[in-house]
Coordinates of C-alpha atoms in Angstrom, one line a residue:
Chain A
M294 CA 0.0 0.0 0.0
S295 CA 1.2 3.5 -0.7
Y296 CA 0.7 6.1 2.0
G297 CA -2.3 7.4 0.1
D298 CA -3.9 3.9 0.1
Q299 CA -3.4 3.7 3.7
Y300 CA -5.7 6.5 4.3
N301 CA -8.3 5.6 1.6
K302 CA -12.0 6.2 2.1
K303 CA -12.7 2.7 3.5
I304 CA -10.0 2.9 6.1
M305 CA -11.1 6.4 7.1
D306 CA -14.7 5.3 7.4
F307 CA -13.7 2.5 9.7
F308 CA -11.5 4.9 11.6
H309 CA -14.4 7.2 12.3
K310 CA -16.9 4.5 13.3
K311 CA -18.0 4.9 16.9
T312 CA -20.0 1.6 17.1
F313 CA -17.7 0.1 19.8
S314 CA -16.6 3.3 21.6
N315 CA -19.0 2.9 24.6
K316 CA -17.3 1.4 27.6
L317 CA -19.2 -1.7 28.9
S318 CA -20.5 -1.5 32.4
S319 CA -21.4 -5.2 32.8
R320 CA -19.6 -7.0 35.7
N321 CA -19.1 -10.0 33.4
A322 CA -17.1 -8.0 30.9
L323 CA -13.6 -9.5 30.3
Q324 CA -11.0 -6.9 29.6
A325 CA -7.4 -6.5 28.4
T326 CA -4.9 -3.9 27.5
L327 CA -2.1 -4.3 25.0
T328 CA 0.7 -2.0 24.1
H329 CA 2.4 -2.1 20.8
N330 CA 6.1 -3.0 21.5
S331 CA 7.7 -0.5 19.2
C332 CA 5.4 2.5 19.0
A333 CA 3.6 2.3 22.3
D334 CA 0.1 2.5 20.7
K335 CA -2.4 1.1 23.2
A336 CA -5.5 -1.0 22.8
F337 CA -8.1 -1.6 25.5
V338 CA -10.8 -4.2 24.9
Q339 CA -13.9 -5.3 26.8
V340 CA -15.9 -8.4 25.8
V341 CA -19.1 -9.8 27.2
L342 CA -19.9 -13.4 26.2
G343 CA -23.4 -14.7 26.2
N344 CA -24.5 -18.0 27.8
D345 CA -24.3 -19.5 24.4
G346 CA -20.6 -18.6 24.2
L347 CA -21.1 -16.0 21.5
V348 CA -19.6 -12.5 21.7
Q349 CA -22.5 -10.4 22.9
E350 CA -21.0 -7.0 23.5
L351 CA -17.7 -5.4 22.6
H352 CA -15.8 -2.2 23.4
F353 CA -12.6 -1.2 21.7
D354 CA -10.6 1.9 22.7
V355 CA -7.4 2.2 20.6
N356 CA -5.1 5.0 21.3
G357 CA -3.0 4.8 18.2
C358 CA -2.7 5.4 14.5
I359 CA -5.5 5.5 11.9
V360 CA -4.7 2.0 10.7
A361 CA -4.8 0.6 14.2
V362 CA -8.1 2.2 15.0
A363 CA -9.7 1.3 11.7
C364 CA -8.6 -2.3 11.8
A365 CA -9.8 -2.7 15.4
N366 CA -13.2 -1.6 14.3
I367 CA -13.1 -4.1 11.3
F368 CA -12.2 -6.9 13.7
A369 CA -14.9 -5.9 16.2
E370 CA -17.6 -5.9 13.5
F371 CA -16.5 -9.4 12.5
A372 CA -16.2 -10.7 16.1
L373 CA -19.6 -9.6 17.3
G374 CA -22.0 -12.6 17.4
K375 CA -19.2 -15.1 16.7
S376 CA -18.2 -18.0 18.9
A377 CA -14.8 -18.5 20.4
K378 CA -14.4 -21.4 18.0
E379 CA -15.2 -19.4 15.0
L380 CA -12.8 -16.6 16.1
Q381 CA -10.1 -19.2 16.7
A382 CA -10.4 -20.4 13.1
I383 CA -9.9 -16.9 11.6
E384 CA -6.5 -15.5 10.6
E385 CA -6.9 -11.9 11.6
S386 CA -4.4 -10.6 9.0
V387 CA -6.2 -12.4 6.2
L388 CA -9.5 -10.9 7.5
I389 CA -8.2 -7.4 7.4
E390 CA -6.3 -7.8 4.1
N391 CA -9.4 -9.2 2.5
E392 CA -11.3 -6.2 3.7
F393 CA -8.9 -3.9 1.8
G394 CA -7.8 -6.1 -1.0
K395 CA -4.2 -5.4 -0.3
A396 CA -1.6 -6.3 2.3
F397 CA -0.2 -3.8 4.7
Q398 CA 3.5 -3.1 4.8
N399 CA 5.3 -5.0 7.6
S400 CA 5.5 -2.0 9.9
R401 CA 1.8 -1.2 9.6
R402 CA 0.8 -4.9 9.8
D403 CA 1.5 -4.8 13.5
C404 CA -0.6 -1.7 13.8
A405 CA -3.4 -3.4 11.9
L406 CA -3.4 -6.4 14.3
L407 CA -3.1 -4.5 17.5
G408 CA -6.9 -4.6 18.2
S409 CA -7.4 -8.2 17.3
R410 CA -4.3 -9.3 19.4
C411 CA -5.7 -7.4 22.4
F412 CA -9.0 -9.2 21.8
T413 CA -7.2 -12.5 21.8
L414 CA -5.5 -11.6 25.0
C415 CA -8.8 -10.6 26.5
L416 CA -10.2 -14.1 25.8
K417 CA -7.1 -15.9 26.8
G418 CA -8.0 -19.3 28.0
R419 CA -11.2 -19.3 26.0
L420 CA -9.5 -18.7 22.7
Q421 CA -6.6 -21.1 22.1
K422 CA -4.5 -19.2 19.6
Chain B
M31 CA 29.8 20.2 8.9
R32 CA 27.6 18.6 6.2
K33 CA 30.4 18.3 3.8
H34 CA 32.0 15.6 6.0
F35 CA 28.8 13.5 5.7
Q36 CA 28.6 12.0 2.2
S37 CA 26.2 9.5 3.7
V38 CA 23.7 12.3 4.3
K39 CA 24.0 13.5 0.8
N40 CA 23.8 10.0 -0.7
K41 CA 20.5 9.4 1.0
F42 CA 18.2 10.2 -1.9
N43 CA 20.4 12.9 -3.1
N44 CA 19.8 15.3 -0.3
S45 CA 16.0 15.1 -0.8
I46 CA 15.5 13.5 2.6
V47 CA 15.6 15.6 5.7
L48 CA 17.0 13.8 8.7
F49 CA 15.2 15.1 11.7
D50 CA 15.4 11.9 13.7
N51 CA 18.9 12.4 15.0
A52 CA 18.1 11.8 18.7
S53 CA 17.6 8.1 17.5
T54 CA 20.6 7.8 15.3
V55 CA 23.1 10.2 13.9
Q56 CA 24.6 9.5 10.4
L57 CA 28.3 8.6 10.2
P58 CA 30.9 11.0 9.0
D59 CA 32.9 9.8 6.0
V60 CA 36.0 9.2 8.0
T61 CA 34.2 6.7 10.3
I62 CA 32.8 4.7 7.4
Q63 CA 36.3 4.7 5.8
A64 CA 38.0 3.6 9.0
M65 CA 35.7 0.7 9.5
T66 CA 35.9 -0.3 5.8
D67 CA 39.7 -0.1 5.9
F68 CA 39.7 -2.3 9.0
Y69 CA 37.6 -5.0 7.5
Y70 CA 39.5 -4.9 4.2
N71 CA 43.0 -4.8 5.5
E72 CA 42.9 -6.1 9.0
N73 CA 39.9 -7.6 10.9
F74 CA 42.2 -9.4 13.4
P75 CA 40.8 -10.3 16.8
A76 CA 41.7 -8.4 19.9
N77 CA 41.5 -11.4 22.2
G78 CA 45.1 -12.0 23.2
A79 CA 45.9 -14.3 20.2
S80 CA 49.6 -15.0 19.9
Y81 CA 50.5 -13.0 16.9
R82 CA 51.5 -9.5 16.3
L83 CA 48.5 -8.5 14.2
S84 CA 46.2 -9.4 17.1
E85 CA 48.3 -7.3 19.4
Q86 CA 47.8 -4.4 16.9
S87 CA 44.0 -4.7 17.3
M88 CA 44.4 -4.7 21.1
A89 CA 46.6 -1.6 20.9
K90 CA 43.9 0.1 18.9
I91 CA 41.3 -0.6 21.5
A92 CA 43.6 0.8 24.2
R93 CA 44.2 3.9 22.1
C94 CA 40.4 4.4 21.6
K95 CA 39.9 4.2 25.3
E96 CA 42.4 7.0 25.8
K97 CA 40.7 9.1 23.2
V98 CA 37.3 8.5 24.8
L99 CA 38.7 9.8 28.1
Q100 CA 40.3 12.8 26.4
F101 CA 37.1 13.5 24.5
L102 CA 35.3 13.6 27.9
G103 CA 37.9 15.9 29.4
T104 CA 39.6 13.4 31.7
D105 CA 42.3 10.7 31.7
D106 CA 43.1 7.2 33.1
S107 CA 44.3 8.6 36.4
R108 CA 40.7 9.2 37.3
Y109 CA 38.5 7.1 35.1
Q110 CA 38.5 3.9 33.0
V111 CA 36.5 3.0 29.9
I112 CA 34.6 -0.2 29.5
F113 CA 33.2 -0.7 26.1
C114 CA 29.7 -2.1 25.9
R115 CA 26.9 -2.3 23.3
N116 CA 24.8 0.8 24.3
A117 CA 23.2 2.6 27.1
S118 CA 20.9 -0.3 28.1
D119 CA 23.8 -2.6 28.3
S120 CA 25.6 -0.2 30.7
V121 CA 22.6 0.2 33.0
Q122 CA 21.7 -3.5 33.0
A123 CA 25.3 -4.3 34.1
I124 CA 25.2 -1.7 36.9
A125 CA 21.7 -3.0 38.0
N126 CA 23.1 -6.6 38.0
C127 CA 26.0 -5.5 40.2
F128 CA 23.5 -4.2 42.8
E129 CA 21.4 -7.3 42.5
S130 CA 24.3 -9.5 43.0
R131 CA 24.8 -8.1 46.5
G132 CA 21.7 -10.2 47.4
E133 CA 20.5 -7.8 50.0
K134 CA 17.9 -5.0 50.2
L135 CA 19.2 -1.8 48.9
G136 CA 18.6 1.9 49.8
D137 CA 16.5 4.2 47.6
F138 CA 17.5 5.0 44.0
F139 CA 17.0 8.4 42.5
I140 CA 16.1 8.9 38.8
T141 CA 15.0 12.0 37.1
N142 CA 11.4 12.0 36.0
L143 CA 12.5 12.5 32.3
E144 CA 14.5 9.3 32.2
H145 CA 14.7 7.0 29.1
N146 CA 13.6 3.4 29.3
S147 CA 17.2 2.2 29.1
V148 CA 17.5 3.4 32.7
Y149 CA 13.9 3.3 33.9
K150 CA 13.1 -0.2 32.9
A151 CA 16.4 -1.8 34.1
L152 CA 16.0 -0.1 37.5
R153 CA 12.2 -0.8 37.7
R154 CA 13.1 -4.5 37.4
L155 CA 15.3 -4.1 40.6
G156 CA 12.4 -2.3 42.3
R157 CA 9.9 -5.0 41.3
N158 CA 12.1 -7.6 42.8
K159 CA 12.0 -5.6 46.0
W160 CA 15.7 -4.9 46.0
M161 CA 15.1 -1.1 46.3
A162 CA 12.6 1.7 45.8
L163 CA 12.8 4.0 42.9
V164 CA 12.3 7.7 43.8
Q165 CA 11.7 10.3 41.1
L166 CA 13.6 13.5 41.1
D167 CA 11.2 16.1 39.5
V168 CA 13.5 18.0 37.2
L169 CA 10.6 19.6 35.4
N170 CA 9.1 21.6 38.2
S171 CA 11.9 22.0 40.8
S172 CA 14.1 25.0 41.1
S173 CA 17.8 24.6 41.1
Q174 CA 17.8 25.2 44.9
E175 CA 15.1 22.5 45.4
L176 CA 17.1 20.0 43.3
L177 CA 20.2 20.7 45.3
Q178 CA 18.4 20.2 48.6
K179 CA 16.8 16.9 47.4
C180 CA 20.3 15.7 46.4
E181 CA 21.6 16.2 49.9
Q182 CA 20.0 13.1 51.2
G183 CA 21.9 9.9 51.2
L184 CA 20.7 7.3 48.7
E185 CA 22.0 4.0 47.3
A186 CA 22.4 5.5 43.8
A187 CA 21.2 8.3 41.6
F188 CA 20.8 7.9 37.8
L189 CA 20.6 11.4 36.2
T190 CA 20.2 12.1 32.6
M191 CA 22.0 15.1 31.1
G192 CA 19.3 15.6 28.4
S193 CA 15.8 14.3 27.7
N194 CA 15.1 12.6 24.3
I195 CA 11.7 14.4 24.4
V196 CA 12.3 17.9 25.6
G197 CA 16.1 18.3 25.3
P198 CA 18.0 20.0 28.1
V199 CA 17.3 18.9 31.7
W200 CA 19.8 21.1 33.4
D201 CA 21.2 24.6 32.9
S202 CA 23.3 25.1 29.7
D203 CA 26.7 24.8 31.4
F204 CA 25.6 22.0 33.7
K205 CA 26.4 23.9 36.9
D206 CA 23.1 22.6 38.4
L207 CA 24.0 19.1 37.5
Q208 CA 27.5 19.4 38.9
A209 CA 26.2 20.8 42.2
C210 CA 23.7 18.0 42.5
I211 CA 26.3 15.4 41.8
N212 CA 28.6 17.0 44.4
N213 CA 25.8 16.9 47.0
L214 CA 24.9 13.3 46.2
I215 CA 28.5 12.2 46.4
L216 CA 29.0 14.0 49.7
A217 CA 26.0 12.0 51.0
N218 CA 27.7 8.7 49.8
T219 CA 25.4 8.2 46.9
L220 CA 26.7 6.5 43.8
V221 CA 26.1 8.8 40.8
V222 CA 25.6 7.6 37.3
I223 CA 25.1 10.0 34.4
D224 CA 23.3 9.3 31.1
S225 CA 25.0 11.5 28.4
C226 CA 23.4 9.9 25.4
Q227 CA 21.4 13.0 24.3
V228 CA 24.1 15.5 25.0
I229 CA 27.3 13.9 23.7
G230 CA 28.2 15.3 20.3
H231 CA 26.0 18.3 20.9
K232 CA 27.9 19.9 23.8
K233 CA 31.4 19.5 25.3
I234 CA 31.3 17.2 28.3
D235 CA 33.8 17.7 31.0
L236 CA 33.9 14.6 33.2
N237 CA 36.5 16.0 35.6
Y238 CA 34.2 19.0 36.3
L239 CA 31.0 16.9 36.7
N240 CA 32.8 14.2 38.7
P241 CA 30.2 11.4 38.8
D242 CA 31.0 7.8 39.6
M243 CA 30.0 6.7 36.2
L244 CA 28.9 8.1 32.8
F245 CA 27.7 6.2 29.8
F246 CA 26.9 6.9 26.1
S247 CA 26.0 5.1 22.9
A248 CA 28.2 5.9 19.9
H249 CA 25.3 6.0 17.4
K250 CA 24.0 9.2 19.2
F251 CA 26.9 11.3 17.9
G252 CA 28.1 9.8 14.6
G253 CA 29.7 6.6 15.8
P254 CA 28.7 3.1 14.7
N255 CA 25.7 1.2 16.0
G256 CA 26.3 -1.5 18.6
I257 CA 29.1 0.2 20.6
G258 CA 29.0 2.4 23.6
A259 CA 31.0 3.1 26.7
L260 CA 30.6 3.0 30.4
V261 CA 33.2 5.3 31.9
V262 CA 33.9 4.4 35.6
K263 CA 35.8 6.2 38.3
N264 CA 38.9 4.3 39.3
S265 CA 37.7 4.4 42.9
C266 CA 34.3 3.0 42.2
Q267 CA 33.5 -0.1 44.1
F268 CA 31.8 -1.7 41.1
L269 CA 34.7 -1.2 38.6
P270 CA 36.1 -4.8 38.9
E271 CA 32.7 -6.4 38.7
L272 CA 31.6 -4.2 35.7
K273 CA 34.8 -5.2 33.9
E274 CA 34.0 -8.8 34.5
R275 CA 30.4 -8.3 33.2
L276 CA 31.1 -6.1 30.2
D277 CA 34.8 -6.4 29.2
V278 CA 34.8 -10.1 28.3
G279 CA 34.7 -12.1 25.1
S280 CA 35.6 -10.8 21.6
N281 CA 35.7 -7.1 21.3
A282 CA 33.7 -5.3 18.6
V283 CA 37.0 -4.1 17.1
A284 CA 35.6 -2.5 13.9
Q285 CA 33.0 -0.6 15.9
I286 CA 35.6 0.6 18.4
I287 CA 37.8 1.7 15.5
G288 CA 34.8 3.5 14.0
L289 CA 34.2 5.2 17.4
E290 CA 37.8 6.3 17.5
A291 CA 37.5 7.8 14.0
T292 CA 34.4 9.7 15.1
I293 CA 36.2 11.2 18.0
D294 CA 39.1 12.1 15.8
F295 CA 36.6 13.8 13.5
Y296 CA 35.2 15.9 16.4
N297 CA 38.7 16.8 17.5
Q298 CA 39.7 18.0 14.0
N299 CA 36.4 19.5 12.7
V300 CA 33.9 20.3 15.3
D301 CA 33.6 23.6 17.1
F302 CA 30.9 22.9 19.8
Q303 CA 30.1 26.6 20.2
A304 CA 29.4 26.9 16.4
I305 CA 27.2 23.7 16.6
E306 CA 25.2 25.1 19.5
Q307 CA 24.8 28.4 17.7
N308 CA 23.7 26.8 14.4
T309 CA 21.3 24.5 16.3
K310 CA 19.8 27.4 18.3
T311 CA 19.1 29.4 15.1
L312 CA 17.4 26.4 13.5
V313 CA 15.4 25.5 16.6
D314 CA 14.2 29.1 17.0
S315 CA 13.0 29.1 13.4
L316 CA 11.2 25.8 13.9
V317 CA 9.5 27.0 17.0
A318 CA 8.4 30.2 15.4
F319 CA 7.0 28.3 12.4
L320 CA 5.1 25.8 14.5
K321 CA 3.6 28.5 16.7
G322 CA 1.9 29.7 13.6
F323 CA -0.5 26.7 13.6
D324 CA -3.3 26.6 16.0
F325 CA -3.5 22.9 16.0
V326 CA 0.1 22.5 17.1
E327 CA 0.8 22.2 20.8
L328 CA 4.5 22.5 21.6
V329 CA 5.8 20.2 24.4
T330 CA 7.4 22.2 27.1
G331 CA 10.4 21.1 29.2
R332 CA 11.8 22.4 32.4
A333 CA 10.2 25.7 33.6
G334 CA 8.0 25.8 30.6
Q335 CA 10.9 26.0 28.1
V336 CA 10.2 25.2 24.5
G337 CA 12.7 24.3 21.8
Q338 CA 15.9 24.3 23.9
G339 CA 18.9 22.3 22.8
S340 CA 18.4 20.3 19.6
I341 CA 14.9 19.0 20.1
V342 CA 11.5 20.4 19.3
S343 CA 8.5 18.2 20.2
F344 CA 4.9 18.9 19.4
I345 CA 1.5 17.4 19.3
P346 CA -0.6 17.9 16.2
K347 CA -4.0 18.0 17.8
G348 CA -6.6 16.0 16.0
I349 CA -4.1 14.0 14.0
P350 CA -2.8 10.7 15.3
L351 CA 0.9 11.1 16.0
H352 CA 2.2 8.2 13.9
D353 CA 0.1 9.1 10.9
F354 CA 1.4 12.7 11.1
S355 CA 5.0 11.4 11.1
W356 CA 4.3 8.8 8.4
V357 CA 2.9 11.3 5.9
L358 CA 5.6 13.8 6.8
A359 CA 8.2 11.1 6.0
E360 CA 6.4 10.3 2.7
N361 CA 7.0 14.0 2.0
G362 CA 10.7 13.7 2.7
V363 CA 11.1 14.6 6.4
L364 CA 12.0 11.9 8.9
T365 CA 10.8 12.6 12.4
R366 CA 9.8 10.2 15.2
S367 CA 6.6 10.0 17.1
G368 CA 5.0 8.2 20.0
T369 CA 6.6 7.9 23.4
M370 CA 10.2 7.6 22.1
C371 CA 10.9 4.8 24.5
A372 CA 10.5 7.3 27.4
E373 CA 7.1 6.4 29.0
L374 CA 8.2 7.8 32.3
A375 CA 9.1 11.2 30.7
C376 CA 5.8 11.2 28.8
K377 CA 3.9 10.5 32.0
S378 CA 5.8 13.3 33.8
L379 CA 5.0 15.7 30.9
K380 CA 1.3 14.5 31.0
I381 CA 1.3 13.5 27.3
D382 CA 0.5 10.3 25.5
G383 CA 3.3 11.0 23.1
C384 CA 4.4 13.6 20.6
V385 CA 6.1 14.2 17.2
R386 CA 9.8 14.9 17.7
I387 CA 12.1 16.9 15.5
S388 CA 15.7 16.3 16.6
L389 CA 18.6 18.1 15.0
F390 CA 22.3 17.4 14.6
G391 CA 25.2 19.6 13.5
Y392 CA 24.7 18.7 9.8
N393 CA 21.2 20.0 9.6
N394 CA 20.9 23.4 7.9
N395 CA 18.5 26.0 6.5
D396 CA 17.8 23.9 3.4
D397 CA 16.4 21.2 5.7
L398 CA 14.1 23.7 7.3
E399 CA 12.8 24.9 3.9
L400 CA 12.0 21.3 2.9
F401 CA 10.4 20.7 6.3
Y402 CA 8.1 23.7 6.0
K403 CA 6.9 22.5 2.6
A404 CA 6.4 18.9 3.8
F405 CA 4.6 20.1 6.9
V406 CA 2.1 22.1 4.9
K407 CA 1.6 19.2 2.5
T408 CA 1.0 16.9 5.5
V409 CA -1.6 19.2 7.0
E410 CA -3.3 19.6 3.6
F411 CA -3.4 15.8 3.3
F412 CA -5.3 15.3 6.5
K413 CA -7.6 18.2 5.9
G414 CA -11.1 16.8 5.4
K415 CA -10.0 13.3 6.4
L416 CA -10.2 13.9 10.2

């Protein structure tokens, strides 16, 4: 991707989405924080699983670059309503790359996966990745 | 100074502006040549092998140690040089010396603008309950207050000479720092100085400062990557143990030869006063330019200072930091953004991160002109997107 592609309409639309911006108040919410090793961008995730084991509610708060925020929203949209088993089967980078039709450069790939990695951390023990 | 850095010119034929010098400074031609010559013509080990050519390598290492001491305004009657990989290597070794005592230690002082190389190594000691880490607030304390705080007896004090986010921590001639070191030593505190962000920008006089130890990484002032030095007072209790920890195995001879060439370069070509004046002129222009944009928040250092030393940091409000730097880079200007491996400093400054412009002696007005154009293009790019 060139730097222009990185900020195309689709990415910017996902960046601006507020669907998952409300913090969850449920006592059952699992939560995790993950910091990107090299750039110190941070993701905070909350997840509520239903009795059926499906992802019922989600909150993402990514303090980071546009790619990190946009891709966290992409992943969140995908994860909502899925079971741990379904999420386990998905390769997040493929999911995100399919969404854009192009691969991110290596340095941005880690940004793109920050949210989904935080999500995996949040469900540690329930999601065997 | 730029004429001595063909490597700067070669990088995209002068079309790239290097404003990320606090991370790594480019090498002067003589340093690259010295290392190339060594690999082509010598590359003999300095490990005590029984042949004359190895002895030559060992002699070169000894000669470089002497030059490091001279460069820092001292000699081997007071200090010794131990080569290591970088700042983190030095601090880890010192922390390990403390840990090997196997007993609870007294409090440690660090400035609240410390880099991770110091902060994280010492935090590990603290987490293991060997000691407590006490922050010295260099941002909001007056010189007098700092002096008073340094009168107390502590186990050790790690003081940075310059922050990699806001530049100077002490007054310009380091009188404050020297006085603090003096007080700490009188109170039997071991004093370690981080000179990474100052070396190559200002003359350092170790005999004047008189700490127990000082360390630097060569890549911060035009030396090769992977080599640094921990300079230790002859009377320091840890000297033998630090030698055992750091001065073992095969030496990085080529890097040491590169470091020597860099020091020779400074001795022959660099006038520190001229560098400081050039940097000040550039920094003043940068600050004036950035103040012209409402969305730019300049990061202020000690006593509200902005744009001191060789660093100007700012927050482009409303634009994610990494994206700002990324687009700026695509327009030819390399800066750094984020926390710059200085989370403690960011916390002290009450910021999540910033975009940092860091200059070196080879930066000039042409760089500023390119930066101004790239900055405007970057702002235009994000207009309407955010």
